[in-house]
């Protein structure tokens, strides 16, 4: 194990972010030189805090089953090559999870029962960033080819995990992406200040050298490439199309101009930050911006609006403000609802809790000018409006960040004839297979909107199901069944 007294001698410490006044003027990651490099002066000591518990509950908190105590020990011993070998054994893309995952492993950390948890996520991203710097992330092409072909539709984290696993197993894999570049929401949904796209490109380059083929700018289900054509061309098809139907808010005034989904706003901003030109870009310059939704996507909209020069940014959340300490009803090792402050929240904006939007108000030209909101509370299991609390807040730009309700059904999903569950997600069996022979589903398209770490775990598990279907058996790991859910109360 790491230092037996490390958790007694050392307190939790995280990297220092760049000053707010500096970082809001660019699109670089908020840590100097990137988080992996920013953590190096402190990360060995932080790894020493791992107690190497007899029963490491961090394993149960992570759907990938990351061997966390082992790579903590290796980092403490300065064995970085051994650490990346252990990390890659369970996680294809730690550079993504180390930046974007909310770290359910940390809330399950045994040390976290009565002390601040080990900085598992920070140790993880330090390992992978150092591995890239030292040239220890190498292509792993298969020793032989099976002669079987697989189409993966969607190049988000689930699709990439499926593709990499199956390519390494010897199958010929083509990944289809309707955007002009692969990466899915990793590329165009996540702001550059949260994860620079060079990290996506590095991993894609490794995958290409292993033999994975990427076909970008192709929307499967349109033109000649129908669902039937895809099945005829490939021995197996994996749907990793995500949950992309955004939740809407059908209240009076919804038709006014200036009201957009977050995924209309963020991809455009990402493209411009990467040097592309976007015509008629939705921008926040000089506007009063209201973001409806208090999650990570809302925070991404906040940080983006701040960098674009918004006059003000208000983030609305229908739930009450969480507490800073773990609620009694959400005991260890569950993932608690806490009041969290992201880098975007440090930079400005106002967060308003326990309110609901009743109406969008417009000006004489049909543009949104304000929201009418009301305070709400849960009573008897229902949201009840508080009398006399209605008020208006100014809004020139409204962004919906309220989540997603399932995969898009017109087109490929309908053409394939796959069954859907009661929530509109694609049904699958224990091997991630749909009711259609040779068609599998992984990630949010089958699970519903979830975390990146669950998407990668599903991609790895689905790859095992596909490999078994193609060859009759598999040695690929299957970290989670499709019925697995986060540890909650």
C-alpha angles and dihedrals in degrees: 000000000000120000105327090218097036095109090050096049102038134053127212113278131177133193120276115247123224115270113280093235089057103043098046088065095061141034098235122121111283093242121079107259091354128302096275093058093039090057098049097091092058106024100091090056091046091052089053089066091072108108095201088229121214086239107026103206089188084080092060091045090057116065089203091062092230112195090234103166091052097054091041088057092047092051091050088052090048092242097140096163091054090046095055090047090056093043095049090048089076106015124053095191115030090156087068099042092042089061105030110027116098087223107240084178089070095052087052093049110125091221086059091070091085106356137045107286126250112275091245096159093052092049089050095053091045090056095051096041091051090046091056091047092051095045094247095131102086133169114264105202117184119264091225139010123241096208089235122123129212132190117207113195110205130031102217121118094287094048093046092049092050091048097048094047094048094044091053089048088061102260123130106244131191119189117206120205125177094207119080093255132032123252104081113212089349087073106033105016100050115069118240092241089061097044124359111226093233086082091058092047093051091055093044090053090054091050092049091052089052089056106263112142120215122204108189127184091036120121107199111217094041127095117345096340097082127159091264092049090052092051091048092051099046136045091225137012126206119199109212096154096134131220101294106155101106121220110248134206110226101193128134112292095028090130094063119115116255096047114114143160116254090242090059091053105038101051091052092050090048092052092050091047087055092053100263125133118239119191117222091005117193103240138179099209110145092347134126101241124200119192116197108207130051102217135097094288089053090051089051089054089049095052091045093049091049091053091048091056104255116186090225138347125208122184116202125203125183093208123077119263110278122235123254092233127058110278116240091240092057104055128180128311094029122096104258129211102242136167101262128185116210125196088261092056090053089058098060144279133112126265117211119190135196096024133125129204113240101174145357113229122209140198127237091275095057097257123132113256105167148357126234107217135178133199115250138192136188112253122168091351093305135099110250125191117234111233117241095018100103115124142156127244122191118252131174092166126030121192124193113217098163100126135252134290104206147304122313108267104193110086121012100014092051093042093054092049095223117168120249129212126232091276095053096256123130112267119233139175129232090287092050090252120145125218089269114085112251095008119114134177131211137176129008093345088071103021099040124235109338146140128302092244090057090049092054092045090051091048091054092046093046090051089059089053092050093047090051090050093050100043107019094247140034142207093192116117119252105198098181139020116233090251094059116118134186117277103263138152 
